[in-house]
Short mmCIF file of C-alpha atoms in Angstrom, two decimals:
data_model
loop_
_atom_site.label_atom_id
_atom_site.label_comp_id
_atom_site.label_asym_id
_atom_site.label_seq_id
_atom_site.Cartn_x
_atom_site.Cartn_y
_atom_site.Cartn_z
CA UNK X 1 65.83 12.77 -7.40
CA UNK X 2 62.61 11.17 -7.97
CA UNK X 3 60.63 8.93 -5.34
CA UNK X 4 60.77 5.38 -5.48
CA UNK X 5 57.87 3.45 -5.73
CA UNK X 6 58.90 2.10 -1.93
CA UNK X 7 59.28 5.65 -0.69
CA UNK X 8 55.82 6.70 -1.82
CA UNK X 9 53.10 7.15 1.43
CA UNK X 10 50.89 4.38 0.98
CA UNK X 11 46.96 4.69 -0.63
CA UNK X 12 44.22 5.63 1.24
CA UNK X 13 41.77 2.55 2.39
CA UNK X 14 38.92 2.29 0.10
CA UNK X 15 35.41 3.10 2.08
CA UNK X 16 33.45 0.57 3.29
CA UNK X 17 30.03 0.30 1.39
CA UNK X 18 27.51 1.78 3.93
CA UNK X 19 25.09 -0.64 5.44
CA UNK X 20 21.89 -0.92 4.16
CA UNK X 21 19.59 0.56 6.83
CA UNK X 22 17.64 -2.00 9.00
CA UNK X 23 13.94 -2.04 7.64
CA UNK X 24 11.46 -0.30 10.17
CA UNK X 25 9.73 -2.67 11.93
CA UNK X 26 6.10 -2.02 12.14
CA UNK X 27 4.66 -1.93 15.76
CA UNK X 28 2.24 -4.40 17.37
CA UNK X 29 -0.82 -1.81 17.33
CA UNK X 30 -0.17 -1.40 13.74
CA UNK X 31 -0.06 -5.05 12.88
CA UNK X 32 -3.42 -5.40 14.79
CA UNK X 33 -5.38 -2.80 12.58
CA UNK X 34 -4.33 -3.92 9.16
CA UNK X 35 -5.43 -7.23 10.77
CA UNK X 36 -8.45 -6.46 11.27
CA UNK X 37 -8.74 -3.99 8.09
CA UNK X 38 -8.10 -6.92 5.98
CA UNK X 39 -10.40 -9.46 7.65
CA UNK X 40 -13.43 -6.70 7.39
CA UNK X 41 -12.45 -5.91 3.83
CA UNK X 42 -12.82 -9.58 2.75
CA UNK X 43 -16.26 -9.87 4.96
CA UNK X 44 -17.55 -6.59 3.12
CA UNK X 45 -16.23 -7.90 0.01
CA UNK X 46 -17.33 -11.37 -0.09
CA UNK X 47 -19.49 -11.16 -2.79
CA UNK X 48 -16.39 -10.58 -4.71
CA UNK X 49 -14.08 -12.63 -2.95
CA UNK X 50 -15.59 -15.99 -2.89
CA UNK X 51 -16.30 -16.36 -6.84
CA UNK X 52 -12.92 -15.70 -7.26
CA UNK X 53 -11.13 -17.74 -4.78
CA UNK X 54 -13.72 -20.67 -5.77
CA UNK X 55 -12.68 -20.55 -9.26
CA UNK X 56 -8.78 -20.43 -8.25
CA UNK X 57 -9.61 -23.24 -6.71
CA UNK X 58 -11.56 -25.26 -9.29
CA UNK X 59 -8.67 -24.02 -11.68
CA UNK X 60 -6.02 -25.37 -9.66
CA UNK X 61 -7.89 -28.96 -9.63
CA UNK X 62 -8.60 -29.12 -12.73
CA UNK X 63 -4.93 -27.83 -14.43
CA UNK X 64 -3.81 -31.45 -13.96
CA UNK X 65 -6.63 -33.20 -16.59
CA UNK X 66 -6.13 -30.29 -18.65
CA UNK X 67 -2.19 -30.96 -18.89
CA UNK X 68 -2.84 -34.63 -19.34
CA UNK X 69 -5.73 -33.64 -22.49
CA UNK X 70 -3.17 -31.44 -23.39
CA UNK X 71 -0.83 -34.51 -23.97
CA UNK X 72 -3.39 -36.10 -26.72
CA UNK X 73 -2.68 -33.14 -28.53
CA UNK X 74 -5.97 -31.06 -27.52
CA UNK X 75 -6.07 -26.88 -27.52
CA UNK X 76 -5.73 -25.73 -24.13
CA UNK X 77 -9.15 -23.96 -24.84
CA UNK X 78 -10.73 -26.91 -25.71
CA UNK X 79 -9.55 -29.03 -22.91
CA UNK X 80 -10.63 -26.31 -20.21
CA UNK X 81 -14.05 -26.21 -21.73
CA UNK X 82 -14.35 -29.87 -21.53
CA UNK X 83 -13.11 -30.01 -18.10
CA UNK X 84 -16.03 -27.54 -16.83
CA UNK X 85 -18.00 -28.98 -19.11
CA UNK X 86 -17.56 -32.22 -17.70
CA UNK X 87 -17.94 -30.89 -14.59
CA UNK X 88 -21.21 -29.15 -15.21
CA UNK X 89 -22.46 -32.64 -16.38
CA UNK X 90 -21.42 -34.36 -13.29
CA UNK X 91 -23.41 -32.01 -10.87
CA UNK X 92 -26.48 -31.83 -13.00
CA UNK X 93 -27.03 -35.54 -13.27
CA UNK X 94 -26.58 -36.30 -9.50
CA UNK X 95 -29.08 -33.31 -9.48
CA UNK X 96 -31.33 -35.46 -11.47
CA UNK X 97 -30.64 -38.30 -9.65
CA UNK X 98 -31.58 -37.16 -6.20
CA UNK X 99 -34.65 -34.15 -7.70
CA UNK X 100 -36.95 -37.17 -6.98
CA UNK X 101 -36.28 -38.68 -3.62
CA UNK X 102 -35.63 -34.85 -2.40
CA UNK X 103 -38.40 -33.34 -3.46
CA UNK X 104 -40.51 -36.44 -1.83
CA UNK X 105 -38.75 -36.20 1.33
CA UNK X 106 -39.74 -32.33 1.38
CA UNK X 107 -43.34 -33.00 0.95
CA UNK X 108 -43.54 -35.41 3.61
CA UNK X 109 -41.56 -33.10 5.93
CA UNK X 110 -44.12 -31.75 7.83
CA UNK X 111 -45.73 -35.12 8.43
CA UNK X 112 -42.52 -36.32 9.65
CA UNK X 113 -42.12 -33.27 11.27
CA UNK X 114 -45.24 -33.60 13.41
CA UNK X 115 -44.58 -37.45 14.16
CA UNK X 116 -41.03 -36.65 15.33
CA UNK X 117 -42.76 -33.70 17.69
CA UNK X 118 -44.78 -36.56 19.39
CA UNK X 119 -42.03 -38.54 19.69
CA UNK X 120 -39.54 -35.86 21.44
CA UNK X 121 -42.57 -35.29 23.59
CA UNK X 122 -43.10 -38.55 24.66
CA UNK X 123 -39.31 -38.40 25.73
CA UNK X 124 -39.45 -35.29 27.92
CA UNK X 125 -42.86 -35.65 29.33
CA UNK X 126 -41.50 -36.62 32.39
CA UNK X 127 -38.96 -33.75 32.78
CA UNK X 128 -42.16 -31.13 31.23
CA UNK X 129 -44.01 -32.92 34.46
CA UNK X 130 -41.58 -31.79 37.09
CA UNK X 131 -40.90 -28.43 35.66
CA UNK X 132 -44.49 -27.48 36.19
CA UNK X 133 -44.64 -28.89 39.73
CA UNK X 134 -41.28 -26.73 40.24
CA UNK X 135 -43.24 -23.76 38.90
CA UNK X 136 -46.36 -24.63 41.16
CA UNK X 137 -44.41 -24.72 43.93
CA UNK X 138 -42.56 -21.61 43.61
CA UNK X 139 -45.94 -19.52 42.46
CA UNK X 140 -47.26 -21.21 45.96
CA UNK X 141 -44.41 -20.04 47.86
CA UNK X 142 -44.14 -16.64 46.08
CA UNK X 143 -47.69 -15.94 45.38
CA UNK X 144 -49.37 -14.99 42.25
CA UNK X 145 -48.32 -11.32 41.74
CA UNK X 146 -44.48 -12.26 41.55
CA UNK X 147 -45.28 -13.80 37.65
CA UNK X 148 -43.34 -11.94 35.12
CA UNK X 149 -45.36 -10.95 31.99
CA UNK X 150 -44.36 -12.47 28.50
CA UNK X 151 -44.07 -10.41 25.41
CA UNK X 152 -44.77 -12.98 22.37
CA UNK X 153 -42.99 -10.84 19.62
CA UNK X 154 -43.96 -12.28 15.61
CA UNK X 155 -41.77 -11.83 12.39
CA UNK X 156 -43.17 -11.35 9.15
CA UNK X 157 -41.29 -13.16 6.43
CA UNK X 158 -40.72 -11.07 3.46
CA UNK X 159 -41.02 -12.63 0.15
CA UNK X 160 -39.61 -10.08 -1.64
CA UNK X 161 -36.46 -11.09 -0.11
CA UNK X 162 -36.29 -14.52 -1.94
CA UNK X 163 -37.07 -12.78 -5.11
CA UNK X 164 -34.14 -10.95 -4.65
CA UNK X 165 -31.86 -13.75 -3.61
CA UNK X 166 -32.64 -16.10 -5.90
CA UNK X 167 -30.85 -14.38 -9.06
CA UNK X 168 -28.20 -13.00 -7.03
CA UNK X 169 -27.09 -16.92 -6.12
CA UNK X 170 -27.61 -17.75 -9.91
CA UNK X 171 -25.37 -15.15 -11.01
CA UNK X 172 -22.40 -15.70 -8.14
CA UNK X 173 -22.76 -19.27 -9.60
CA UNK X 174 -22.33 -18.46 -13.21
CA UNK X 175 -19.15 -16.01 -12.20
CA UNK X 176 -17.39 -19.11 -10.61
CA UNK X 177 -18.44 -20.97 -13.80
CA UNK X 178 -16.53 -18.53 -16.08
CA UNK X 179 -14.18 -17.54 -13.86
CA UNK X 180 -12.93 -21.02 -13.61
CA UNK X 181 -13.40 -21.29 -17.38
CA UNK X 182 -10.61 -18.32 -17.67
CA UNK X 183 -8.32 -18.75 -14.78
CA UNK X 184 -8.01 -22.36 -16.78
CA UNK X 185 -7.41 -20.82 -20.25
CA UNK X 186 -5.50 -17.76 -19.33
CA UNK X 187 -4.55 -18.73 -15.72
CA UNK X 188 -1.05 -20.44 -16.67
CA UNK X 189 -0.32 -17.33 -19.32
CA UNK X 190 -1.17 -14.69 -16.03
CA UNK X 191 0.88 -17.18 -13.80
CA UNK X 192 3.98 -16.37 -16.14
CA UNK X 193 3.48 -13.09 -16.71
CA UNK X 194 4.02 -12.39 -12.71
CA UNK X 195 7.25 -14.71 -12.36
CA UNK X 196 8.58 -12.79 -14.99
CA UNK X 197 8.34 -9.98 -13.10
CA UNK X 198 10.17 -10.94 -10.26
CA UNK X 199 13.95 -9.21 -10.25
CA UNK X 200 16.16 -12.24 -9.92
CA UNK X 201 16.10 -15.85 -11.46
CA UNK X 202 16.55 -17.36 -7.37
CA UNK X 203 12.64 -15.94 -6.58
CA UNK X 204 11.62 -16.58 -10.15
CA UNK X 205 12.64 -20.24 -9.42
CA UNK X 206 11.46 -20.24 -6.14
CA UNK X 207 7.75 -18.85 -6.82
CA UNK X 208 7.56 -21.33 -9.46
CA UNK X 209 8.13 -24.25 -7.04
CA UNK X 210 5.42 -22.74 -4.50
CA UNK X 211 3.23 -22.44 -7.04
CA UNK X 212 3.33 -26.28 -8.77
CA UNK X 213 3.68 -27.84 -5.42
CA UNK X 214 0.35 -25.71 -3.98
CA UNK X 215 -1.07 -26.94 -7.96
CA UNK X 216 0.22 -30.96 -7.07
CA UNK X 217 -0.53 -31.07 -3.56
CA UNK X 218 -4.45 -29.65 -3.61
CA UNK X 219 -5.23 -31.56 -6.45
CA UNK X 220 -3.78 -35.02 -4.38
CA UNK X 221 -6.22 -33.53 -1.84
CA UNK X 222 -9.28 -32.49 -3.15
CA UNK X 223 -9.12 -36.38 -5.14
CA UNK X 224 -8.24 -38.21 -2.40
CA UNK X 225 -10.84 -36.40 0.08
CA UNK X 226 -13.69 -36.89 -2.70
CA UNK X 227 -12.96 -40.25 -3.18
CA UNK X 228 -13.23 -40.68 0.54
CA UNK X 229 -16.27 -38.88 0.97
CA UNK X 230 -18.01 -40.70 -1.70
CA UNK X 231 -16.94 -44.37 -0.22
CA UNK X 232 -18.41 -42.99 2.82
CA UNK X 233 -21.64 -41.85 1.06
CA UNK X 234 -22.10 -45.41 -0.13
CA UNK X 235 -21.48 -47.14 2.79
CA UNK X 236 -23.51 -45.36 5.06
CA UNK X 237 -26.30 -45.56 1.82
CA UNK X 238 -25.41 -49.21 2.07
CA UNK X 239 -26.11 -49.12 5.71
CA UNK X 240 -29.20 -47.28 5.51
CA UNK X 241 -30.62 -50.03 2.79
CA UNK X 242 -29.99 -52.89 5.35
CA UNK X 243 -32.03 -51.27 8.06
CA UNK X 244 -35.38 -51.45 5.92
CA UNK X 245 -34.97 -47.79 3.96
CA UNK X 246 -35.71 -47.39 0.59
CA UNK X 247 -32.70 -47.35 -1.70
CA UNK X 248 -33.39 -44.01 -3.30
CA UNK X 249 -34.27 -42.00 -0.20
CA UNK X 250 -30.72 -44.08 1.10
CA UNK X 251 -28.98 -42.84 -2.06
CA UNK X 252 -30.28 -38.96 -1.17
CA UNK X 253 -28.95 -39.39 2.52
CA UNK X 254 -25.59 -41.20 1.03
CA UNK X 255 -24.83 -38.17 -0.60
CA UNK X 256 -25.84 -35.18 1.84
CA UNK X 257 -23.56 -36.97 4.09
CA UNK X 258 -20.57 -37.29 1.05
CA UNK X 259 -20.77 -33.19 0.86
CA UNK X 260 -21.15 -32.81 4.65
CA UNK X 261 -17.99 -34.57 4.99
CA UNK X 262 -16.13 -31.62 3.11
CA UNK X 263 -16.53 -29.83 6.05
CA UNK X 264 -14.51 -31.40 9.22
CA UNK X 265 -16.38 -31.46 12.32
CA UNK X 266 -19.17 -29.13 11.27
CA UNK X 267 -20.38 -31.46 8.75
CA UNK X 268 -20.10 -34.78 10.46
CA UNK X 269 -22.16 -33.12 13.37
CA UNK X 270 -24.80 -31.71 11.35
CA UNK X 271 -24.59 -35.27 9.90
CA UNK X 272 -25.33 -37.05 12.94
CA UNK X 273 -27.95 -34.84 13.89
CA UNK X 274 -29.66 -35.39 10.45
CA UNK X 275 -29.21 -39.31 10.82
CA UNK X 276 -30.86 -39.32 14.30
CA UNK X 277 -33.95 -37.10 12.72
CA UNK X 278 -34.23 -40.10 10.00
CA UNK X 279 -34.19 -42.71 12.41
CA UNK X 280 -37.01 -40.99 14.05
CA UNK X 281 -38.98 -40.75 11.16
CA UNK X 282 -38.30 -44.22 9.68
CA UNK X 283 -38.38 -46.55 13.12
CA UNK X 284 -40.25 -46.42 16.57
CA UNK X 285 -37.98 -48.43 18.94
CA UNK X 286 -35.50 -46.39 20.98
CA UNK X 287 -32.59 -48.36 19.98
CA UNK X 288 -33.25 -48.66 16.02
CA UNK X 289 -33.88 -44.88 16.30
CA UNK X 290 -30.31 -44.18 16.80
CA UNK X 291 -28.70 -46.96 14.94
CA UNK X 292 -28.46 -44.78 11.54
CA UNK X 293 -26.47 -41.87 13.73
CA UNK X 294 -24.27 -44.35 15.36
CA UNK X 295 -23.94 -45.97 11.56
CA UNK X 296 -22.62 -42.55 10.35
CA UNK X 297 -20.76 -41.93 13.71
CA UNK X 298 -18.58 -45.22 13.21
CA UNK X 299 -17.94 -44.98 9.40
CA UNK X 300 -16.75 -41.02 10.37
CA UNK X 301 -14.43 -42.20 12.96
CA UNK X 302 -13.09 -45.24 11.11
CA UNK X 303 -12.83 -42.33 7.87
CA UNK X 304 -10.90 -39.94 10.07
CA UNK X 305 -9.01 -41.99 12.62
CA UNK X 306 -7.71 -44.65 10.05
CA UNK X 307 -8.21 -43.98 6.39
CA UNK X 308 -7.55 -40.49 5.65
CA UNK X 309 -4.10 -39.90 7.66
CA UNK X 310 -2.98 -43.51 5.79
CA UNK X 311 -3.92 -41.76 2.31
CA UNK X 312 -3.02 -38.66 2.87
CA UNK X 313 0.22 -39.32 4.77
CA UNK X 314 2.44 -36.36 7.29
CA UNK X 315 2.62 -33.99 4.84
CA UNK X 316 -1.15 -32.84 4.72
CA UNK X 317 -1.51 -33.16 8.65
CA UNK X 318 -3.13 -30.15 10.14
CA UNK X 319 -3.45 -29.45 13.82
CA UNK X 320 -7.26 -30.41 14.85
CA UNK X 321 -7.11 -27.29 17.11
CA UNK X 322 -5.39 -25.40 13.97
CA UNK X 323 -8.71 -26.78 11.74
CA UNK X 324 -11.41 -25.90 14.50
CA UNK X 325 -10.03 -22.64 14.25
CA UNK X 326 -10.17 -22.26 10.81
CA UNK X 327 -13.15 -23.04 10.88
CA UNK X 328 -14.58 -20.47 12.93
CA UNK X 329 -12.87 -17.89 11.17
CA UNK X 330 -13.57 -18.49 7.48
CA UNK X 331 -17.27 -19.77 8.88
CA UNK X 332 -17.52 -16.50 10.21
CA UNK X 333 -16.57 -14.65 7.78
CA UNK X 334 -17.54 -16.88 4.50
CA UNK X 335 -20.47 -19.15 5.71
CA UNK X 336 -20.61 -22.65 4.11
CA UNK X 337 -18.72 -21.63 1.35
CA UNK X 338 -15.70 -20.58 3.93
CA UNK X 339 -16.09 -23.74 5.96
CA UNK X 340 -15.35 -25.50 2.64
CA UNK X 341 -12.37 -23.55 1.64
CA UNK X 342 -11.04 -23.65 5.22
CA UNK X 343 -8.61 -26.73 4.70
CA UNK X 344 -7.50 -25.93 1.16
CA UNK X 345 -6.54 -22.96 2.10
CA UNK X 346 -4.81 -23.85 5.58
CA UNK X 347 -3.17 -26.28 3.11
CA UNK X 348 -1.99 -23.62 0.72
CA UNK X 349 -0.44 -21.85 3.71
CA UNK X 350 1.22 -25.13 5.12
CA UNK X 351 3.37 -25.33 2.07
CA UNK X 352 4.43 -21.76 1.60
CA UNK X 353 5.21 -21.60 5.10
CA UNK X 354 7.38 -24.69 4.92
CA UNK X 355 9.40 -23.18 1.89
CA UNK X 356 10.45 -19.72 3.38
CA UNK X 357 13.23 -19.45 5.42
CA UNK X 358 12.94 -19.23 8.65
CA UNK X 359 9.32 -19.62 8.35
CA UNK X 360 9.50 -23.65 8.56
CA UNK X 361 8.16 -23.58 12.69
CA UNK X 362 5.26 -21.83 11.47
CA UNK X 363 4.42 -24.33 9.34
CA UNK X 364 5.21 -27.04 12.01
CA UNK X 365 2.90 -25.40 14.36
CA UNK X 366 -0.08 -26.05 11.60
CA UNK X 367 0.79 -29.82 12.27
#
């Protein structure tokens, strides 16, 4: 007699699907060296690193006109080159602008140079005076034979060296021209290219968010921070006019201070110092000495205090102690050039960290 169907022992279980082994984690020695590998490789490879990452960023700043050029029916090649093109322009006629009062301000340097000398020594005379009766009275109490001899050691300025610089710096400034050129003709064809090959719509999504929000939010900040700068640059130029100095040379110092202002902290203090050296060259009295450094000190504060966290807003906040360290490191590794990419980048890194999971207190901690 046949089984039933009821009678029949019942099916095995299906397996479970196996687990996907945990991913090694890598160990804290480990995560130190390729630290530290990375950080010398972009030192030792800064000549190729910094072209680069300053065209990315001109591209991303510029992506915006070209889309809106793009709008009144204009070739994306054509609206690129007008964009550097434009910006070319731009920097070569505030070149022009300021070749004049520069190049007058150089030749008088060591004029000024000499007058500000007397000045600084009319200041410390007093202090020079009791340093050498501290030193008579300790060669009278020690005696002659205790003095320590100096070595006076002199450096030769090569000016071969210059020679060498010179077209080195003109062609790392004609890469970032045509780099920029490219990354905003080709950039947006490379961009898709990569999301496409990403395995799953969800990250191909995803990466494209990162990417137009980094594209939205540094162009919102580079704008708003030159427009800043620049109402700085007049006002303190503005300032400068009212206390007796000529509008050109004004103009000149307007604008060293709009580019200082790039860099926070650094350049407002090398700002300050340069303001104090005018006011020693331009006035005699103690107090009008130091009213163009306190000028530039109160427009900074009233800049950073007030204006730029109402423009900006929250969302570009970054932890002072965050941007001093930065500072140091890109400094450090970049020069000028790193001290200006500091906050873009700290910016870039603020907004991806803010869109990973469980990566949103990193990004907090940046605030």
């Amino acid at each position: 007699m046949p089984a039933l169907p009821s009678d029949l022992p019942p099916p095995p279980p299906a397996p479970e699907p196996a687990a996907p082994a945990p991913r090694p984690r890598a160990s804290t020695a480990l995560l130190v060296l390729a630290t530290l590998a990375v950080g010398y490789t972009l030192w030792a490879a800064q000549d190729v690193v910094l072209p680069v990452l300053l065209a990315m960023f001109f591209a991303l700043v510029g992506n915006p006109i070209i889309r809106l050029l793009q709008k009144l029916r204009l070739p994306r090649f054509l609206a690129a080159l007008l964009v550097v093109l434009g910006g070319l322009a731009a920097t070569g006629a505030l070149a022009v602008q300021l070749a004049g009062p520069a190049t007058e301000w150089v030749q008088q340097a060591p004029q000024q140079m000499r007058q500000v000398s007397r000045q600084v020594q009319a200041f410390v005379k007093p202090m020079q005076q009791a340093n050498q009766a501290a030193e008579s009275f300790a060669r009278a109490a020690g005696g002659e034979g205790n003095r320590k001899v100096e070595v006076i050691r002199t450096q030769l300025d090569d000016p071969y060296k210059a020679l060498v610089r010179t077209p080195r710096l003109a062609a790392s400034a004609l890469a970032v021209v045509l780099l920029t050129l490219f990354f905003m003709i080709y950039g947006e064809n490379l961009q898709r290219q990569v999301i496409a090959l990403l395995p799953n719509r969800q990250q191909k999504r995803f990466t494209t968010d990162i990417l137009r929000a980094m594209e939205r939010e540094i162009s919102r900040y580079v704008l708003a921070i030159t427009i800043i700068n620049a109402l700085v640059g007049l006002a303190l130029a503005g300032v400068l006019v009212l206390l007796g100095i000529a509008v050109p040379e004004a103009l000149l110092w307007g604008t060293v201070a709009m580019l200082l202002n790039f860099a926070p902290y650094v350049g407002p203090l090398v700002g300050i110092m340069l303001m104090l050296l005018v006011g020693m060259t331009q006035f005699r009295e103690p107090l009008a000495v130091a009213l163009p450094a306190l000028a530039y000190l109160a427009l900074h504060t009233l800049e950073g205090q007030l204006v730029t966290p109402i423009v900006l807003g929250r969302r570009m906040a970054i932890s002072p102690l965050m941007l001093v360290l930065a500072l140091m490191l890109f400094g450090w590794l970049w020069g000028i050039v790193g001290l200006l990419l500091a906050v873009p980048l700290l910016v870039c890194a603020k907004l991806v960290l803010a869109r990973l999971d469980g990566m949103q207190g990193w990004a907090r901690l940046l605030e």
